[in-house]
Coordinates of C-alpha atoms in Angstrom, one line a residue:
Chain A
M1 CA 0.0 0.1 0.1
N2 CA 1.1 3.6 0.6
S3 CA 4.5 4.1 1.7
S4 CA 4.6 6.6 4.6
I5 CA 4.6 10.2 3.1
K6 CA 7.8 12.1 3.6
N7 CA 7.5 15.4 5.5
K8 CA 8.0 18.8 3.7
N9 CA 8.7 22.2 5.0
I10 CA 5.2 23.3 4.5
E11 CA 2.2 20.9 4.7
I12 CA -1.3 22.2 3.8
F13 CA -4.6 20.6 4.8
C14 CA -7.5 21.6 2.9
G15 CA -11.1 20.4 2.1
T16 CA -14.7 21.0 2.6
G17 CA -16.2 21.4 6.0
G18 CA -16.8 18.8 8.6
V19 CA -14.6 16.2 7.0
G20 CA -12.0 16.2 9.8
K21 CA -9.2 18.4 8.6
T22 CA -8.1 19.7 11.9
T23 CA -8.1 16.2 13.6
L24 CA -6.2 14.8 10.7
A25 CA -3.7 17.8 10.6
T26 CA -3.2 17.5 14.3
S27 CA -2.6 13.6 14.0
R28 CA -0.1 14.6 11.3
A29 CA 1.7 16.8 13.8
L30 CA 1.8 14.2 16.5
Y31 CA 3.1 11.6 14.0
L32 CA 5.9 13.8 12.7
S33 CA 6.7 14.9 16.3
R34 CA 7.2 11.1 17.2
L35 CA 9.6 10.8 14.3
G36 CA 11.7 13.5 16.0
K37 CA 10.7 16.3 13.7
R38 CA 10.2 19.9 15.0
V39 CA 6.7 20.6 14.1
L40 CA 4.3 23.7 14.3
I41 CA 0.6 23.4 13.4
I42 CA -1.3 26.7 12.5
T43 CA -5.0 26.6 12.4
I44 CA -6.8 29.4 10.4
D45 CA -10.2 28.0 10.8
P46 CA -12.3 30.2 13.0
S47 CA -14.3 27.2 14.4
K48 CA -11.4 26.7 16.7
R49 CA -11.8 22.9 17.0
L50 CA -8.1 22.7 17.7
K51 CA -8.7 24.5 20.8
Q52 CA -10.8 21.7 22.1
I53 CA -8.6 19.0 20.8
L54 CA -5.5 20.5 22.3
D55 CA -7.0 21.9 25.5
I56 CA -5.9 25.4 24.8
N57 CA -7.6 28.4 26.8
E58 CA -9.0 31.4 25.2
T59 CA -6.0 33.6 26.5
D60 CA -3.5 31.3 24.6
I61 CA -5.2 32.1 21.2
G62 CA -2.7 34.0 18.9
K63 CA 0.2 32.7 20.8
I64 CA 2.4 29.6 20.3
K65 CA 1.7 26.8 22.6
T66 CA 3.8 23.7 23.1
I67 CA 1.8 20.5 23.2
D68 CA 2.9 17.5 25.1
S69 CA 2.4 14.2 23.4
N70 CA 1.1 12.8 26.6
L71 CA -2.1 14.7 26.1
F72 CA -2.8 12.0 23.4
Y73 CA -1.7 8.9 25.0
Q74 CA -2.1 9.0 28.6
R75 CA -1.4 5.5 30.1
K76 CA -0.3 4.2 26.6
N77 CA 3.5 4.2 27.5
A78 CA 4.6 5.7 24.1
K79 CA 7.8 7.7 23.5
E80 CA 7.3 11.2 24.6
S81 CA 7.4 14.1 22.2
S82 CA 5.9 17.6 21.7
F83 CA 4.9 19.9 18.9
D84 CA 3.9 23.6 18.7
A85 CA 0.5 25.0 18.0
L86 CA -0.8 28.3 17.1
L87 CA -4.4 29.3 16.7
M88 CA -4.6 32.3 14.4
A89 CA -5.9 35.5 16.1
P90 CA -5.4 38.3 13.5
L91 CA -5.1 41.0 16.1
E92 CA -2.0 39.2 17.7
T93 CA -0.4 39.1 14.3
L94 CA -1.0 42.9 13.8
K95 CA 0.5 43.7 16.9
F96 CA 3.5 41.7 16.1
I97 CA 3.6 43.4 12.7
N98 CA 3.3 46.7 14.4
N99 CA 6.0 46.1 16.7
L100 CA 8.3 44.9 14.0
N101 CA 7.7 48.2 12.0
N102 CA 7.6 50.5 15.0
I103 CA 4.1 51.4 14.5
S104 CA 1.7 52.7 17.2
N105 CA -1.9 52.1 16.2
D106 CA -5.2 52.9 17.5
L107 CA -6.4 49.3 17.9
Q108 CA -9.7 50.6 19.1
N109 CA -10.6 51.7 15.5
P110 CA -14.0 50.0 15.0
I111 CA -13.2 49.0 11.4
L112 CA -9.8 47.5 12.4
K113 CA -11.7 45.7 15.2
I114 CA -14.1 44.2 12.6
L115 CA -11.3 43.3 10.3
M116 CA -9.5 41.6 13.2
R117 CA -12.4 39.3 14.2
P118 CA -12.2 35.7 13.2
S119 CA -13.7 35.3 9.7
G120 CA -13.4 39.1 9.4
G121 CA -11.6 39.2 6.1
L122 CA -8.0 39.4 7.2
N123 CA -7.5 36.1 8.8
E124 CA -6.3 34.4 5.6
I125 CA -3.7 37.1 4.9
M126 CA -2.6 37.3 8.5
S127 CA -1.9 33.4 8.4
I128 CA 0.4 33.9 5.4
V129 CA 2.3 36.4 7.4
E130 CA 2.7 33.9 10.4
L131 CA 3.6 31.1 8.0
N132 CA 6.5 33.2 6.6
R133 CA 7.5 34.4 10.0
H134 CA 7.9 31.1 11.4
L135 CA 9.5 29.6 8.3
Q136 CA 12.2 32.4 8.5
S137 CA 12.9 31.5 12.0
N138 CA 14.1 28.0 10.9
K139 CA 12.8 26.6 14.1
Y140 CA 10.7 23.9 12.6
D141 CA 11.2 21.0 10.1
S142 CA 7.6 21.1 9.1
I143 CA 4.7 23.8 9.4
I144 CA 1.4 22.3 9.0
L145 CA -1.5 24.6 8.1
D146 CA -5.0 23.7 8.8
T147 CA -7.0 25.9 6.3
P148 CA -10.7 26.9 6.3
P149 CA -13.2 25.0 4.4
G150 CA -14.2 25.3 0.8
Q151 CA -14.5 28.7 -0.7
N152 CA -12.6 30.2 2.3
F153 CA -9.6 28.0 1.3
I154 CA -9.6 29.5 -2.0
D155 CA -9.6 33.0 -0.2
F156 CA -6.6 31.7 1.6
L157 CA -4.9 30.9 -1.7
E158 CA -5.9 34.3 -3.2
A159 CA -4.5 36.2 -0.1
G160 CA -1.5 37.2 -2.2
E161 CA -3.6 38.8 -5.0
K162 CA -5.7 40.5 -2.2
I163 CA -2.6 42.1 -0.7
H164 CA -1.6 43.2 -4.1
N165 CA -4.9 44.7 -4.8
F166 CA -4.9 46.3 -1.6
F167 CA -1.7 48.1 -2.1
D168 CA -2.8 48.8 -5.7
K169 CA -1.0 51.9 -7.1
S170 CA -4.1 54.4 -7.0
F171 CA -4.9 53.2 -3.4
M172 CA -1.2 53.9 -2.3
E173 CA -1.2 57.2 -3.8
I174 CA -4.2 58.3 -1.8
F175 CA -3.0 57.0 1.5
K176 CA 0.3 58.5 1.0
K177 CA -1.4 61.8 0.8
F178 CA -3.7 61.2 3.8
S179 CA -0.9 59.8 5.9
N180 CA 1.3 62.8 5.2
S181 CA -1.4 65.3 6.0
Q182 CA -2.1 66.7 9.4
G183 CA -5.7 66.8 10.8
L184 CA -6.7 63.6 9.2
K185 CA -10.2 63.8 10.4
T186 CA -11.2 67.2 8.9
R187 CA -13.7 67.0 6.2
G188 CA -12.0 69.7 4.2
L189 CA -9.3 67.3 3.3
F190 CA -11.7 65.7 0.7
S191 CA -12.1 68.8 -1.3
N192 CA -8.2 69.4 -1.3
I193 CA -7.7 66.3 -3.5
V194 CA -10.0 67.1 -6.2
S195 CA -7.9 65.8 -9.0
S196 CA -7.6 62.4 -7.8
G197 CA -10.3 59.8 -8.8
I198 CA -10.0 58.2 -5.5
S199 CA -11.3 61.3 -3.8
K200 CA -14.4 60.9 -6.0
L201 CA -14.6 57.3 -4.9
L202 CA -14.4 58.3 -1.2
S203 CA -17.0 60.9 -1.7
Y204 CA -19.4 58.4 -3.0
L205 CA -18.6 56.1 -0.3
E206 CA -19.3 58.9 2.1
K207 CA -22.5 59.6 0.6
V208 CA -23.7 56.1 1.4
T209 CA -22.0 55.2 4.6
G210 CA -21.5 58.6 6.2
N211 CA -18.4 60.5 6.9
I212 CA -17.6 58.8 10.2
F213 CA -17.3 55.4 8.6
V214 CA -15.0 56.9 5.8
N215 CA -12.8 58.6 8.3
N216 CA -12.5 55.4 10.5
F217 CA -11.9 53.5 7.3
I218 CA -9.1 55.7 6.2
D219 CA -7.5 55.5 9.6
A220 CA -7.7 51.7 9.6
M221 CA -6.3 51.5 6.1
I222 CA -3.4 53.8 6.8
S223 CA -2.5 51.8 9.9
I224 CA -2.4 48.7 7.7
Y225 CA -0.7 50.5 4.9
K226 CA 2.1 51.5 7.3
A227 CA 3.0 47.8 7.6
K228 CA 2.8 47.0 3.8
N229 CA 6.4 45.8 3.7
S230 CA 5.6 43.0 6.1
F231 CA 2.6 42.0 4.1
L232 CA 4.4 42.1 0.8
E233 CA 7.4 40.2 2.0
A234 CA 5.1 37.5 3.3
L235 CA 4.0 37.0 -0.3
S236 CA 7.2 35.2 -1.3
V237 CA 6.0 32.3 0.7
Q238 CA 3.4 31.6 -1.7
E239 CA 5.9 30.6 -4.2
K240 CA 6.9 27.6 -2.4
F241 CA 3.3 26.4 -2.4
K242 CA 4.0 25.6 -6.0
T243 CA 7.1 23.5 -5.6
S244 CA 6.8 19.9 -4.6
K245 CA 10.3 20.1 -2.8
D246 CA 8.8 22.5 -0.3
C247 CA 5.2 21.7 0.1
N248 CA 2.8 18.7 0.7
W249 CA -0.9 19.1 -0.1
F250 CA -3.4 17.1 1.5
L251 CA -7.1 17.3 0.3
V252 CA -9.2 15.8 3.0
T253 CA -12.7 14.3 2.3
S254 CA -14.9 12.0 4.3
V255 CA -16.7 8.9 3.3
E256 CA -19.6 10.0 5.5
Q257 CA -20.2 13.0 3.3
Q258 CA -19.9 11.7 -0.2
K259 CA -18.7 15.0 -1.6
M260 CA -16.5 13.7 -4.4
S261 CA -17.3 16.4 -6.9
E262 CA -16.8 19.1 -4.2
A263 CA -13.3 17.7 -3.6
L264 CA -12.5 17.7 -7.2
L265 CA -13.8 21.2 -7.8
L266 CA -11.7 22.4 -5.0
K267 CA -8.6 20.8 -6.5
A268 CA -9.5 22.3 -9.9
N269 CA -9.9 25.8 -8.5
A270 CA -6.8 25.7 -6.5
K271 CA -4.8 24.3 -9.5
K272 CA -2.7 27.5 -10.3
Y273 CA -1.6 27.9 -6.6
I274 CA -0.4 24.4 -5.8
N275 CA 1.8 21.7 -7.1
D276 CA 1.3 18.0 -8.3
N277 CA 2.2 16.7 -4.9
I278 CA -1.4 16.5 -3.7
H279 CA -2.6 13.5 -1.7
L280 CA -6.3 12.8 -1.1
L281 CA -6.9 11.7 2.4
V282 CA -10.3 9.9 2.8
N283 CA -11.4 10.1 6.4
K284 CA -14.0 8.1 8.3
S285 CA -13.5 5.1 6.3
L286 CA -15.7 2.1 7.5
T287 CA -13.9 -0.5 5.2
P288 CA -12.1 -2.2 8.2
F289 CA -15.5 -2.7 9.9
L290 CA -17.2 -3.7 6.7
E291 CA -14.4 -6.3 5.8
K292 CA -15.0 -8.0 9.2
W293 CA -18.8 -7.9 9.1
K294 CA -20.2 -11.4 7.9
L295 CA -23.8 -11.4 7.4
E296 CA -25.8 -14.4 8.5
V297 CA -27.8 -16.3 6.0
D298 CA -31.0 -15.3 7.7
E299 CA -29.9 -11.5 7.8
K300 CA -30.7 -10.7 4.3
G301 CA -33.0 -7.8 3.5
S302 CA -32.5 -4.5 5.2
L303 CA -29.1 -5.3 6.6
L304 CA -27.8 -6.6 3.2
N305 CA -29.0 -3.1 1.8
L306 CA -27.1 -1.4 4.7
K307 CA -23.9 -3.2 3.9
N308 CA -24.2 -2.5 0.2
V309 CA -24.9 1.0 0.5
L310 CA -22.0 1.6 3.0
S311 CA -19.6 -0.5 0.7
K312 CA -20.7 1.5 -2.3
R313 CA -19.8 4.8 -0.5
E314 CA -16.3 3.5 0.1
Q315 CA -15.9 2.2 -3.5
R316 CA -16.6 5.6 -4.8
F317 CA -13.5 7.1 -3.2
K318 CA -11.3 4.0 -4.1
D319 CA -12.1 4.9 -7.7
M320 CA -10.8 8.5 -7.2
H321 CA -7.1 7.5 -7.5
L322 CA -7.5 8.0 -11.3
S323 CA -8.4 11.7 -10.7
G324 CA -4.7 13.0 -10.6
F325 CA -4.0 12.4 -7.0
K326 CA -0.5 11.3 -6.1
Q327 CA -1.9 9.1 -3.6
V328 CA -5.3 8.1 -2.0
V329 CA -5.0 7.3 1.7
F330 CA -7.9 6.0 3.9
F331 CA -8.2 6.8 7.5
P332 CA -10.5 4.6 9.5
E333 CA -13.6 5.9 11.2
I334 CA -12.6 6.2 15.1
L335 CA -15.5 5.0 17.3
C336 CA -14.8 6.9 20.6
D337 CA -15.8 10.3 21.9
S338 CA -12.5 11.6 23.1
P339 CA -11.0 14.0 20.5
Q340 CA -7.5 13.2 21.9
E341 CA -8.0 9.5 21.4
H342 CA -9.2 10.3 17.8
V343 CA -5.9 12.1 17.2
F344 CA -3.9 9.2 18.7
E345 CA -5.6 6.6 16.5
L346 CA -5.3 8.6 13.4
N347 CA -1.6 9.1 14.0
K348 CA -1.1 5.4 13.8
A349 CA -2.6 5.4 10.4
W350 CA 0.1 7.8 8.9
E351 CA 2.7 4.9 9.6
N352 CA 1.6 2.6 6.8
Chain B
M1 CA -27.7 34.0 28.0
K2 CA -29.6 32.8 30.9
E3 CA -29.8 29.0 31.4
D4 CA -33.6 28.9 31.5
T5 CA -33.8 30.7 28.1
Q6 CA -31.3 28.3 26.8
S7 CA -32.9 25.0 27.8
C8 CA -36.2 26.6 26.5
L9 CA -34.6 27.3 23.1
W10 CA -33.2 23.7 22.8
Q11 CA -36.6 22.1 23.2
G12 CA -38.4 20.5 20.3
F13 CA -41.3 22.2 18.7
S14 CA -44.8 21.6 20.0
H15 CA -47.7 21.4 17.6
S16 CA -48.8 24.9 17.9
K17 CA -45.1 26.0 17.7
S18 CA -44.5 24.2 14.4
N19 CA -47.6 26.0 13.0
D20 CA -46.1 29.2 14.0
I21 CA -42.9 28.5 12.4
L22 CA -44.5 27.7 9.1
N23 CA -45.9 31.2 8.7
R24 CA -42.4 32.9 8.8
K25 CA -41.4 34.6 5.6
L26 CA -37.7 34.1 5.8
F27 CA -35.8 31.0 6.7
I28 CA -32.1 30.7 7.1
F29 CA -30.2 27.3 7.2
T30 CA -26.8 27.1 8.7
G31 CA -24.7 24.8 10.8
K32 CA -21.4 23.1 11.0
G33 CA -19.8 22.0 7.7
G34 CA -20.9 18.7 6.2
T35 CA -24.1 18.4 8.2
G36 CA -26.4 18.4 5.3
K37 CA -27.5 22.0 5.3
T38 CA -28.1 22.3 1.5
S39 CA -30.1 19.1 1.3
L40 CA -32.4 20.1 4.3
A41 CA -32.9 23.7 3.1
L42 CA -34.0 22.2 -0.4
A43 CA -36.2 19.6 1.3
W44 CA -37.8 22.5 3.3
A45 CA -38.4 24.5 0.0
K46 CA -40.0 21.4 -1.4
Y47 CA -42.1 20.9 1.7
L48 CA -43.4 24.6 1.7
I49 CA -44.0 24.3 -2.2
K50 CA -46.3 21.4 -1.6
K51 CA -48.0 23.4 0.9
K52 CA -48.8 25.8 -2.0
R53 CA -46.5 28.5 -0.8
K54 CA -44.7 30.7 -3.1
V55 CA -41.0 29.9 -2.4
L56 CA -37.6 31.2 -3.7
F57 CA -34.3 29.7 -2.9
N58 CA -30.9 31.3 -2.5
D59 CA -27.5 30.2 -1.4
V60 CA -24.6 32.3 -0.2
G61 CA -21.0 31.8 -1.1
Q62 CA -21.1 28.4 -2.6
N63 CA -21.0 26.6 -6.0
P64 CA -24.6 25.6 -6.2
D65 CA -25.6 22.5 -8.1
F66 CA -28.0 24.1 -10.5
E67 CA -28.9 20.7 -12.2
L68 CA -30.0 19.3 -8.7
R69 CA -32.2 22.5 -8.1
R70 CA -33.7 22.1 -11.7
T71 CA -34.5 18.4 -11.1
L72 CA -36.1 19.2 -7.8
N73 CA -38.0 22.1 -9.5
V74 CA -37.1 24.7 -6.8
P75 CA -37.4 28.2 -7.9
Y76 CA -33.9 29.8 -7.6
L77 CA -33.3 33.5 -6.9
N78 CA -29.7 34.0 -8.2
L79 CA -28.5 36.8 -5.8
D80 CA -24.8 37.1 -5.0
L81 CA -23.2 39.6 -2.7
S82 CA -21.4 41.8 -5.2
S83 CA -24.3 42.3 -7.5
C84 CA -26.4 43.3 -4.4
M85 CA -23.8 45.8 -3.6
K86 CA -23.7 47.3 -7.1
D87 CA -27.6 47.5 -7.1
Y88 CA -27.5 49.2 -3.7
M89 CA -25.0 51.8 -4.5
A90 CA -26.8 52.5 -7.9
H91 CA -30.1 53.0 -6.0
K92 CA -28.6 55.2 -3.4
L93 CA -26.4 57.3 -5.7
G94 CA -29.2 57.4 -8.4
S95 CA -26.9 56.1 -11.1
V96 CA -26.1 52.7 -12.4
I97 CA -23.2 54.0 -14.4
I98 CA -21.5 55.5 -11.5
S99 CA -22.2 52.4 -9.4
N100 CA -20.7 50.2 -12.1
W101 CA -17.7 52.4 -12.3
I102 CA -17.0 52.5 -8.7
M103 CA -17.6 48.8 -8.0
D104 CA -15.2 47.9 -10.8
T105 CA -12.2 49.8 -9.4
S106 CA -9.7 47.6 -7.7
F107 CA -10.0 49.8 -4.6
F108 CA -13.8 48.9 -4.2
K109 CA -13.0 45.4 -5.1
S110 CA -10.5 44.9 -2.5
L111 CA -12.6 46.9 0.0
F112 CA -15.6 44.3 -0.4
K113 CA -13.3 41.3 -0.3
I114 CA -11.8 42.4 2.9
L115 CA -15.0 43.8 4.5
P116 CA -17.5 41.0 3.5
S117 CA -20.0 42.5 5.8
L118 CA -20.8 45.3 3.3
G119 CA -22.0 42.6 0.8
Y120 CA -23.9 40.6 3.5
I121 CA -25.7 43.8 4.5
T122 CA -27.0 44.8 1.0
F123 CA -27.9 41.0 0.3
L124 CA -30.0 40.8 3.4
G125 CA -31.5 44.2 2.7
K126 CA -32.4 43.2 -0.8
I127 CA -34.2 39.9 0.3
I128 CA -36.0 41.7 3.0
K129 CA -37.3 44.4 0.6
M130 CA -38.5 41.5 -1.8
L131 CA -40.3 39.9 1.1
Q132 CA -41.9 43.3 2.1
D133 CA -42.9 44.1 -1.5
D134 CA -44.7 40.7 -1.9
Q135 CA -46.5 39.5 1.2
S136 CA -47.1 36.0 -0.4
L137 CA -43.5 35.3 -0.9
T138 CA -41.2 33.1 1.3
I139 CA -37.5 33.1 1.0
I140 CA -35.1 30.3 2.0
I141 CA -31.3 31.1 2.5
D142 CA -29.0 28.3 2.3
A143 CA -26.2 30.0 4.3
E144 CA -22.7 29.3 4.8
S145 CA -21.3 27.2 7.8
S146 CA -21.9 28.7 11.3
G147 CA -18.9 31.0 11.6
H148 CA -19.6 32.7 8.3
A149 CA -23.4 32.8 8.8
Q150 CA -22.6 34.5 12.2
T151 CA -20.6 37.1 10.3
M152 CA -23.5 37.6 8.0
L153 CA -26.0 37.8 10.7
E154 CA -23.9 40.2 12.9
S155 CA -22.9 42.5 10.1
S156 CA -25.8 44.8 10.4
F157 CA -25.7 45.0 14.0
N158 CA -21.9 45.7 14.1
F159 CA -22.2 48.4 11.4
K160 CA -24.8 50.3 12.9
D161 CA -22.6 51.8 15.5
I162 CA -20.1 52.6 12.8
F163 CA -22.3 54.2 10.1
L164 CA -23.8 56.9 12.5
S165 CA -24.8 58.8 9.6
G166 CA -25.1 58.3 6.0
L167 CA -27.8 56.7 3.9
L168 CA -27.2 53.2 5.2
V169 CA -28.2 53.7 8.8
E170 CA -31.9 53.5 8.2
D171 CA -31.6 50.5 6.1
L172 CA -29.5 48.8 8.8
H173 CA -32.2 49.2 11.4
H174 CA -34.6 47.9 8.8
I175 CA -32.7 44.7 8.5
I176 CA -32.1 44.4 12.2
N177 CA -35.8 44.7 12.9
Y178 CA -36.7 42.2 10.4
L179 CA -34.3 39.6 11.7
S180 CA -35.2 40.3 15.3
D181 CA -38.9 39.9 14.7
K182 CA -39.7 36.2 15.2
N183 CA -42.8 36.5 13.2
N184 CA -40.7 37.2 10.1
T185 CA -37.4 35.2 10.5
T186 CA -36.5 31.7 11.7
I187 CA -33.0 30.3 11.6
F188 CA -32.3 26.5 11.6
T189 CA -28.8 25.4 12.6
L190 CA -27.8 21.9 11.8
C191 CA -25.4 19.6 13.7
N192 CA -24.3 15.9 13.7
P193 CA -25.0 13.9 16.9
S194 CA -21.5 14.3 18.3
I195 CA -20.4 16.4 21.2
M196 CA -18.1 18.6 19.1
S197 CA -20.8 19.4 16.6
I198 CA -23.6 19.9 19.3
T199 CA -21.3 22.1 21.4
E200 CA -20.4 24.3 18.5
T201 CA -24.1 24.7 17.7
Q202 CA -24.9 25.7 21.2
E203 CA -22.2 28.3 21.1
F204 CA -23.7 29.6 17.8
I205 CA -27.2 29.7 19.2
S206 CA -26.1 31.7 22.2
Q207 CA -24.3 34.2 20.1
I208 CA -27.2 34.8 17.7
Y209 CA -29.7 35.0 20.5
D210 CA -27.5 37.4 22.3
L211 CA -27.7 39.7 19.0
G212 CA -31.4 39.8 19.6
I213 CA -32.4 37.4 17.0
P214 CA -35.0 35.3 19.0
E215 CA -35.9 32.4 16.7
V216 CA -32.9 30.1 16.2
Y217 CA -33.5 26.3 16.4
P218 CA -31.1 23.5 16.3
I219 CA -31.6 20.3 14.3
I220 CA -29.7 17.1 14.7
N221 CA -29.0 15.5 11.3
N222 CA -27.5 12.3 10.1
S223 CA -28.4 10.2 13.3
Y224 CA -27.9 6.4 13.0
Y225 CA -30.0 6.1 16.2
K226 CA -33.0 7.4 14.3
A227 CA -32.4 5.3 11.2
G228 CA -34.4 2.4 12.6
I229 CA -31.7 -0.3 11.8
N230 CA -32.8 -3.7 13.2
N231 CA -30.1 -5.8 14.7
P232 CA -27.2 -3.6 13.6
P233 CA -23.7 -5.0 13.4
D234 CA -21.4 -4.2 16.3
F235 CA -19.7 -1.0 14.8
I236 CA -23.1 0.6 14.1
K237 CA -24.2 -0.3 17.6
K238 CA -21.1 1.4 18.9
K239 CA -21.9 4.4 16.8
I240 CA -25.5 4.6 18.0
N241 CA -24.3 4.6 21.5
L242 CA -21.8 7.2 21.1
E243 CA -24.5 9.4 19.4
K244 CA -27.0 8.8 22.2
K245 CA -24.4 9.6 24.8
S246 CA -23.4 12.8 23.1
V247 CA -27.1 14.0 22.9
K248 CA -27.8 13.1 26.3
N249 CA -24.6 14.8 27.9
T250 CA -25.2 18.0 26.0
G251 CA -29.0 18.3 26.9
F252 CA -30.1 18.0 23.3
Q253 CA -32.7 15.2 24.0
E254 CA -35.6 17.2 22.9
V255 CA -34.1 18.6 19.8
I256 CA -35.6 17.5 16.5
A257 CA -33.3 14.7 15.1
L258 CA -33.4 13.4 11.6
P259 CA -32.0 10.0 10.6
H260 CA -29.0 9.1 8.6
L261 CA -30.4 8.1 5.2
L262 CA -29.3 4.9 3.5
E263 CA -29.5 6.6 0.1
L264 CA -26.8 7.2 -2.5
E265 CA -28.4 9.8 -4.6
D266 CA -28.9 13.6 -3.6
V267 CA -32.5 13.7 -5.1
K268 CA -33.6 10.6 -3.2
I269 CA -32.1 12.1 0.0
I270 CA -33.9 15.2 -0.4
N271 CA -37.3 13.6 -1.2
E272 CA -36.9 11.5 1.9
L273 CA -36.1 14.6 4.0
T274 CA -39.2 16.3 2.7
N275 CA -41.4 13.4 3.9
Q276 CA -39.6 13.4 7.3
L277 CA -40.4 17.2 7.5
K278 CA -44.1 16.5 6.6
E279 CA -44.1 14.1 9.7
I280 CA -42.7 16.6 12.0
F281 CA -44.5 19.7 10.8
H282 CA -47.6 18.2 9.4

């Protein structure tokens, strides 16, 4: 079957919602740490499942936490190891960037606050900044990225384009003018920049949203603009996504959900950002149970139907190795309710 | 949120309650990823259409399966966030040309990507206006998973404090009032019968309730314990026990639960769900 997959500098887990991306990504972190690798796992997903699995407090969000492998196999006598985990909090990343660039910001700005909320729109961009920062530190053999589901994953991939758009030429001009001016909040400022098309844009925006929004918005944008070098520098990391030397891709799906076409669509949409080193991970497979299940002669009827339906669902994924994946790897359904035990059991499945 | 309100919210629907719910104008389906939101939202549409209601269906931020919608004969309202924003700007500025011009600048494109709330607000605004213009209409929104649905629902509440002036303020209050009026709006949030999934749903319900949106109901989907399997093999038995334990430990016993369906095709699943809804809501 599959020989175990060699770790890379960057390992990215993606897929539709509820397939077990976070649990599988965590099991990968545990597995690699047990091989003696230095591992960091970053989760971008605002649903914060990792918080529950890793027993992380609200106050630790946005900071690096070291996770002891004992958490996953208490009383199982395995060799001890540990890995680092980071749950994305965009505000913490912004604070880091501000310190780096010597910027003092009004973090109370209401637009900035909304932007910094989980799923507030900057989460994906900030995660690229974090990834770049920790790659540069050379502290880790592998950084595992647990990305948000579906369309939000594409948002993550498009983060680079977003940053470019954001610092688009006309946009930069206007903010240079604003940031050089004194008395930022005086309305008169708008009339001073009549020549620029941007001032017209802002005046339309002002008409609809009111000038308080526009002023807050400009303040927020200026403070982000000041840190633009940190953002633009982070973009270089996206080049690594495209080379199989640096990056493993794991597209996670689940037998339970039968979303084959969604998985293929995600792969197709991501094509220009990723490399051919993409593995399909099929989670919650019942095959091991179905193989052991022998129907008695008198148990035909509805139980036979149950077995046939469940087997057919498995088969659909087995056929997907033809769809351009480097490997299709099955992970068994884990029938227990402790999330830590899930991670532990799945970590064993990476071995073979 | 107080505990008594909480346990009250998590009860099932009584007969009189389910009749009430049927009279709502706006239904929003959300929940954790992969819990079957789209299938249930479509089944709900089919169920209401069978009751001779005039129904329009719309999803948010997804790649809809148009063929499935055609097969099911569910009328589709094809609204997306950016076209709503364009229309809104055109309406407020009194010019389609200006609106098209500003919305196509990279400045505004990135603004709306980075602040999705603006799109959500105009999207909800447009849907609510349609509902008020045509009293016979019912709209079903197949929303994104809970985190993003929360951003959508919160957006008008968050922004009312930011837009203290401007043409938008009045419209924001309009949206907030509509969402907060339980005679108009019902939100269904789906979960699987696992502790993780239920806990997340409970957090979501509390947060939405705290915004002032009163009618948000959980639904447990995909439960093997409701699938009526006689004499199941050991691994299914184990699954059923885990499910029952999760439901009990989270206090979700009274919540409506739909069975895991042993079907392979979407259309069959949706038709079966429609039958299930008929039994629950009559």
